[in-house]
XYZ file of C-alpha atoms in Angstrom:
420
model
C -0.075 0.207 0.301
C 2.666 2.276 -0.742
C 4.450 5.000 1.814
C 1.610 3.551 4.705
C 2.005 1.600 6.670
C -0.740 -0.812 8.289
C -0.791 -0.749 12.469
C -3.371 -1.893 13.836
C -7.390 -1.947 13.493
C -9.207 1.490 14.491
C -12.675 0.849 13.490
C -15.008 -1.378 11.168
C -17.797 -0.113 9.415
C -20.370 -2.138 6.997
C -18.869 -0.885 4.018
C -15.125 -0.437 5.030
C -12.435 -0.678 7.612
C -10.590 1.776 8.962
C -7.432 1.631 10.463
C -4.996 3.401 11.910
C -1.425 3.977 9.839
C 2.157 6.242 9.411
C 3.977 6.897 6.584
C 7.455 7.210 6.362
C 7.982 10.341 8.490
C 5.565 8.144 10.974
C 2.862 10.864 10.974
C -0.441 9.383 11.888
C -3.253 9.063 9.283
C -6.815 6.634 8.946
C -6.666 4.486 6.465
C -10.403 3.092 5.202
C -10.422 0.219 2.776
C -13.092 -1.009 1.171
C -13.841 -4.805 3.107
C -16.734 -5.465 0.262
C -15.038 -5.547 -3.349
C -18.222 -7.365 -5.750
C -18.866 -4.596 -8.302
C -21.366 -2.375 -6.960
C -19.397 -2.028 -3.403
C -16.212 -0.425 -5.528
C -18.085 1.767 -7.735
C -19.634 3.253 -4.864
C -16.593 3.315 -3.384
C -14.316 5.169 -6.159
C -18.000 7.763 -6.362
C -17.551 8.257 -2.352
C -13.669 8.970 -3.632
C -14.247 11.175 -6.132
C -17.287 13.078 -4.420
C -14.686 13.895 -1.167
C -12.051 14.677 -4.618
C -13.433 17.680 -5.226
C -14.345 19.299 -1.959
C -13.266 22.504 -0.454
C -13.873 23.333 2.948
C -12.891 23.041 6.679
C -15.800 21.128 7.992
C -15.937 18.780 4.839
C -13.239 15.647 5.548
C -10.081 15.702 2.809
C -7.792 12.725 1.124
C -4.708 12.846 2.116
C -3.738 9.310 -0.632
C -6.601 7.775 -2.354
C -6.056 4.117 -4.947
C -9.399 2.988 -6.521
C -8.348 1.833 -9.455
C -7.873 -1.190 -8.730
C -7.377 -3.921 -5.439
C -6.593 -2.811 -2.747
C -9.330 -0.172 -2.858
C -8.712 2.250 -0.165
C -7.924 6.345 0.628
C -6.180 7.539 3.602
C -7.338 11.020 5.473
C -6.874 13.014 9.128
C -6.745 11.124 12.356
C -9.410 12.411 14.315
C -9.446 12.004 18.248
C -13.298 10.383 17.908
C -16.664 10.842 15.752
C -19.743 12.995 17.701
C -21.184 9.848 19.865
C -18.473 10.642 22.062
C -18.756 13.903 22.211
C -22.273 14.696 22.879
C -22.774 13.367 26.413
C -20.902 16.072 27.325
C -22.795 19.144 25.689
C -26.237 19.051 27.540
C -26.848 22.515 28.272
C -23.296 23.472 27.833
C -25.399 25.879 25.084
C -21.516 27.986 23.845
C -20.041 24.188 22.833
C -23.183 23.265 21.765
C -23.732 26.799 19.662
C -19.820 25.591 18.018
C -20.264 22.146 16.630
C -23.844 23.303 15.865
C -22.322 25.757 13.883
C -19.612 23.875 11.909
C -22.112 20.824 11.446
C -24.836 22.958 9.340
C -21.417 24.941 7.341
C -20.079 21.564 6.326
C -23.413 20.322 4.824
C -24.708 24.379 3.677
C -21.227 23.461 1.303
C -21.921 20.455 0.348
C -25.243 21.561 -0.842
C -23.590 24.471 -2.576
C -21.151 22.173 -4.606
C -24.812 19.879 -5.586
C -24.227 17.299 -2.927
C -26.885 15.362 -1.417
C -25.044 13.327 1.998
C -28.179 11.351 2.677
C -26.277 9.829 5.321
C -25.750 12.560 8.061
C -25.311 11.578 12.486
C -22.844 11.747 14.513
C -21.119 8.069 13.825
C -20.068 10.207 10.387
C -19.258 13.402 11.952
C -15.519 12.992 12.580
C -14.385 15.298 16.237
C -10.964 17.039 17.032
C -12.300 19.932 18.713
C -15.860 22.152 19.005
C -13.776 24.551 16.230
C -12.727 21.618 14.417
C -14.780 18.382 12.856
C -15.162 17.655 9.737
C -18.295 15.972 7.598
C -16.966 12.188 6.389
C -18.559 9.167 4.582
C -20.068 10.608 1.596
C -20.645 6.964 0.075
C -24.414 7.759 -0.318
C -23.626 11.065 -1.195
C -25.370 11.976 -4.505
C -25.050 14.540 -7.143
C -28.141 16.453 -7.327
C -27.767 16.352 -11.418
C -26.011 13.457 -11.446
C -28.227 10.742 -13.790
C -26.221 7.537 -13.423
C -25.543 5.302 -9.969
C -25.698 1.923 -8.754
C -28.238 2.220 -6.573
C -31.346 0.872 -7.706
C -34.947 3.143 -7.136
C -35.722 0.646 -5.084
C -32.733 1.433 -2.695
C -33.382 1.136 1.174
C -29.754 1.945 2.416
C -29.115 4.711 5.598
C -29.459 5.121 9.494
C -32.816 4.886 10.455
C -33.230 7.358 13.228
C -31.696 9.625 11.028
C -33.757 9.549 7.735
C -35.820 10.831 6.251
C -38.764 9.183 5.054
C -39.199 10.144 1.331
C -35.554 8.458 1.408
C -36.572 5.131 2.599
C -39.155 5.128 -0.189
C -36.655 6.749 -2.985
C -33.633 7.375 -2.968
C -32.881 9.339 -5.498
C -36.430 11.235 -5.113
C -35.082 13.613 -2.126
C -33.064 16.930 -2.335
C -31.251 19.052 0.698
C -34.429 18.702 2.815
C -33.289 14.698 3.596
C -30.095 15.920 5.041
C -32.151 19.583 7.261
C -34.050 16.473 8.361
C -30.968 14.748 9.994
C -29.942 18.101 11.061
C -32.473 18.116 12.961
C -32.298 14.114 14.532
C -28.549 15.270 15.366
C -29.894 18.839 16.587
C -31.763 16.923 18.537
C -29.445 14.460 20.082
C -26.731 17.179 20.947
C -29.503 18.673 23.515
C -30.949 16.447 25.085
C -27.791 13.751 25.263
C -29.689 10.789 23.121
C -33.090 12.009 24.208
C -31.569 10.887 27.714
C -32.386 14.342 29.158
C -35.399 16.700 28.385
C -34.611 19.632 26.366
C -34.917 23.151 26.252
C -38.599 24.087 25.112
C -36.645 27.068 22.699
C -35.143 23.840 20.473
C -38.722 22.677 20.113
C -39.697 24.562 16.897
C -35.970 23.924 14.647
C -36.384 20.081 15.694
C -40.388 19.691 15.268
C -39.595 21.672 11.594
C -36.549 20.069 10.471
C -38.036 16.613 10.837
C -41.184 16.307 9.525
C -42.372 14.364 7.633
C -43.424 16.426 4.486
C -40.498 18.321 2.939
C -41.995 20.938 1.843
C -43.182 20.923 5.574
C -39.003 21.584 6.933
C -36.764 24.487 5.925
C -36.514 25.335 2.605
C -32.208 25.027 2.599
C -29.220 25.122 5.483
C -29.085 28.754 5.200
C -32.712 29.050 6.502
C -31.783 27.094 9.250
C -28.862 28.330 9.863
C -31.046 31.332 11.281
C -32.751 29.891 13.436
C -30.204 28.376 15.019
C -28.582 31.567 15.309
C -31.110 33.110 17.124
C -31.961 30.457 19.701
C -28.689 30.686 20.810
C -28.434 34.243 21.051
C -31.114 33.955 23.527
C -29.522 30.996 25.529
C -25.771 32.658 25.753
C -27.023 35.561 26.419
C -29.193 34.247 29.182
C -25.926 32.124 30.677
C -23.855 35.601 30.496
C -26.208 36.966 32.546
C -26.431 34.368 34.581
C -22.907 34.176 35.003
C -23.426 38.524 35.863
C -25.616 37.018 38.833
C -23.196 34.798 40.048
C -20.494 37.018 40.336
C -22.515 40.039 41.399
C -23.457 37.002 44.744
C -19.728 36.867 45.449
C -19.204 40.421 45.518
C -21.810 40.369 48.377
C -20.288 37.170 49.988
C -17.234 39.099 49.824
C -15.809 35.960 47.733
C -14.798 37.715 44.515
C -10.734 38.353 44.013
C -9.979 42.023 43.253
C -8.856 40.377 39.617
C -12.876 39.275 39.191
C -13.977 41.888 40.924
C -12.416 44.397 37.733
C -13.249 42.257 35.117
C -16.800 42.391 36.517
C -16.815 46.327 36.862
C -15.286 46.454 33.368
C -17.962 44.083 31.417
C -20.867 45.964 33.679
C -19.908 49.340 32.564
C -19.399 47.694 29.153
C -22.893 46.445 29.024
C -24.719 48.969 29.834
C -26.860 47.310 32.189
C -27.514 49.958 34.308
C -29.549 47.908 36.925
C -26.172 45.582 37.289
C -24.496 49.033 37.548
C -26.544 49.327 40.817
C -26.616 45.416 42.399
C -22.681 46.302 42.174
C -22.714 48.112 44.032
C -25.520 47.471 46.886
C -23.609 44.382 46.893
C -19.413 45.194 47.519
C -18.340 45.431 51.047
C -16.180 48.441 52.865
C -13.089 46.146 52.295
C -13.309 45.414 48.584
C -14.513 48.826 48.056
C -12.166 50.816 49.055
C -9.211 48.166 47.161
C -10.955 47.996 44.023
C -11.584 52.853 44.365
C -7.761 52.891 44.734
C -6.633 50.645 42.200
C -9.136 51.854 39.622
C -10.127 55.480 40.429
C -11.217 56.263 36.858
C -13.116 52.755 36.502
C -14.735 54.007 39.948
C -15.296 57.109 38.540
C -17.271 56.195 35.504
C -19.498 53.340 36.993
C -20.887 56.158 39.662
C -21.131 58.559 37.049
C -23.754 56.365 35.367
C -25.391 55.186 38.196
C -25.690 58.914 39.141
C -27.508 58.960 35.653
C -29.513 56.419 35.717
C -31.144 57.444 39.122
C -31.476 61.541 37.905
C -34.747 60.164 36.369
C -38.005 61.123 36.657
C -40.881 59.383 38.100
C -39.190 56.661 40.490
C -41.713 55.353 42.569
C -41.021 56.809 46.487
C -39.942 54.002 47.909
C -37.186 53.782 45.430
C -35.474 56.514 47.228
C -35.084 55.386 49.910
C -33.236 52.603 48.505
C -30.833 54.938 46.099
C -30.608 57.147 49.852
C -28.876 53.626 51.476
C -26.670 52.950 48.464
C -25.508 56.796 47.927
C -24.932 56.919 51.919
C -23.330 53.559 51.559
C -20.681 54.959 49.160
C -20.195 58.389 50.370
C -18.730 56.846 53.627
C -16.423 54.230 51.326
C -14.866 56.352 49.070
C -12.447 58.510 49.549
C -12.279 60.374 45.855
C -13.529 63.359 46.579
C -15.050 63.914 42.870
C -17.343 60.778 44.058
C -18.244 61.720 47.503
C -19.149 65.475 45.919
C -21.688 64.354 42.915
C -22.936 61.296 45.216
C -24.217 64.171 48.170
C -25.433 66.446 45.258
C -27.507 64.099 43.413
C -29.441 62.270 46.580
C -29.557 66.204 47.832
C -31.363 67.272 44.830
C -33.418 64.220 44.864
C -34.770 63.887 48.437
C -35.960 67.223 48.026
C -37.590 66.748 44.675
C -39.318 63.539 46.215
C -40.082 65.318 49.190
C -38.561 62.007 50.971
C -37.931 61.993 54.670
C -35.538 59.376 55.071
C -33.576 60.686 51.933
C -33.245 63.637 53.875
C -31.973 62.492 56.984
C -29.202 60.525 55.373
C -28.730 63.618 52.857
C -28.031 65.786 56.852
C -25.388 63.357 58.305
C -23.828 63.693 55.136
C -22.899 66.866 54.974
C -21.374 67.118 58.260
C -18.446 66.181 56.834
C -18.791 69.854 54.642
C -16.802 71.050 57.636
C -13.717 68.573 57.853
C -13.100 68.299 53.879
C -13.010 71.255 53.048
C -12.337 69.880 48.893
C -15.617 68.600 49.872
C -16.892 71.991 50.774
C -15.950 73.238 47.605
C -16.693 70.713 45.106
C -19.880 70.652 46.631
C -20.803 74.801 46.130
C -19.237 74.923 42.663
C -22.017 72.203 41.738
C -24.677 74.342 43.796
C -23.638 77.386 42.386
C -23.989 76.107 39.066
C -27.548 73.966 39.933
C -29.086 75.598 42.908
C -31.017 73.695 45.484
C -33.063 75.077 48.318
C -31.329 73.191 50.923
C -33.335 74.970 54.009
C -36.186 72.622 52.842
C -33.879 69.513 54.247
C -33.754 71.722 57.010
C -37.867 72.572 57.881
C -36.535 75.764 56.559
C -34.112 78.465 56.679
C -33.333 78.947 60.625
C -33.198 75.754 61.523
C -30.032 75.716 59.449
C -27.180 73.956 61.132
C -24.517 77.180 61.675
C -21.702 74.929 59.730
C -23.651 75.414 57.032
C -24.621 78.511 56.643
C -20.847 79.927 57.222
C -20.092 78.491 53.698
C -20.245 81.909 52.178
C -19.746 81.367 48.560
C -23.308 80.382 49.301
C -25.143 80.856 51.870
C -26.229 84.029 50.661
C -27.555 82.216 47.384
C -29.212 78.884 48.603
C -30.400 80.109 52.470
């Protein structure tokens, strides 16, 4: 067999045997040799080689070498770790891996169809696997070119794997089109999302599986391209939910103070990039003083950006009255934790403004406590006064009238005349 040395049997199938072999440089390959040598089997094997040799796609098997002009009939292909049968049990509810693998399979089948090839025997055992991004469609022994006028199979031939074979293929093997492969793809997807039917799959897959596997070809997806759109939409939803669940888990770690400083930074960055201000608020509601101190001291710019975004989020009309008390608690907490003057001044000004607008006594009590820091923090006093100068607030409302203003507030010379 030329320069290939057969080492041992890798697998045994009904149509051919697959051996592990090495070339003269000790590179490992798989060698598939025709087992049945009757006239029809030889012609079928030769046709499989002809079809594979014409293909050029990363998700369709490539040939390294072949010999089909006379016995022994064989071809050599890259060696893969396993087929999809061995992989599927590890995919249940791992939506990212599922999406990668299904996408690769659909890409390979779509390419075959674009080349006018109907596979007709798609199943997990005919998908060879190295990794989620390195897998190929193999075994084109039943593959047929749509416009081919010659074939070794008769009209009544019944070939295929029952579970994965479209009903019309049993009736007339040569009457099938792309939708026969779509039936098989539906069955493969069902296997992937349910671990071969051993577990319940997410109901979101129901429409795809049902439409792929309907008895009438007219009721199925018209093309792999159409199927891909539906699959992409489903996994976009699922993966978005997974990311949200991961975020929720990380936010819980913030609450429990078990999150590492590195993960805290990653979480904060992802929250600000996502624009999900509800989760930004949860981040600050949950964070402990120790974690916040470490976060701000090492990532002051990010802390400022997050607090600024949160304040803009809070500074919206028509909040429920009780929510202003929630804002007051979070603002007061961050005001105490923070060492950054800009952050503290912004928190103080915004809560003062909201407590007056909504006339919330609980929030006003928090503001009164926060205002006491103006006596000792001159930088905070200067920033706060600057904000008041730009956008005046009626601070006397908080204290129940001008006569009740504390002396420390009255002594803010730059603002007392204007606002008290």
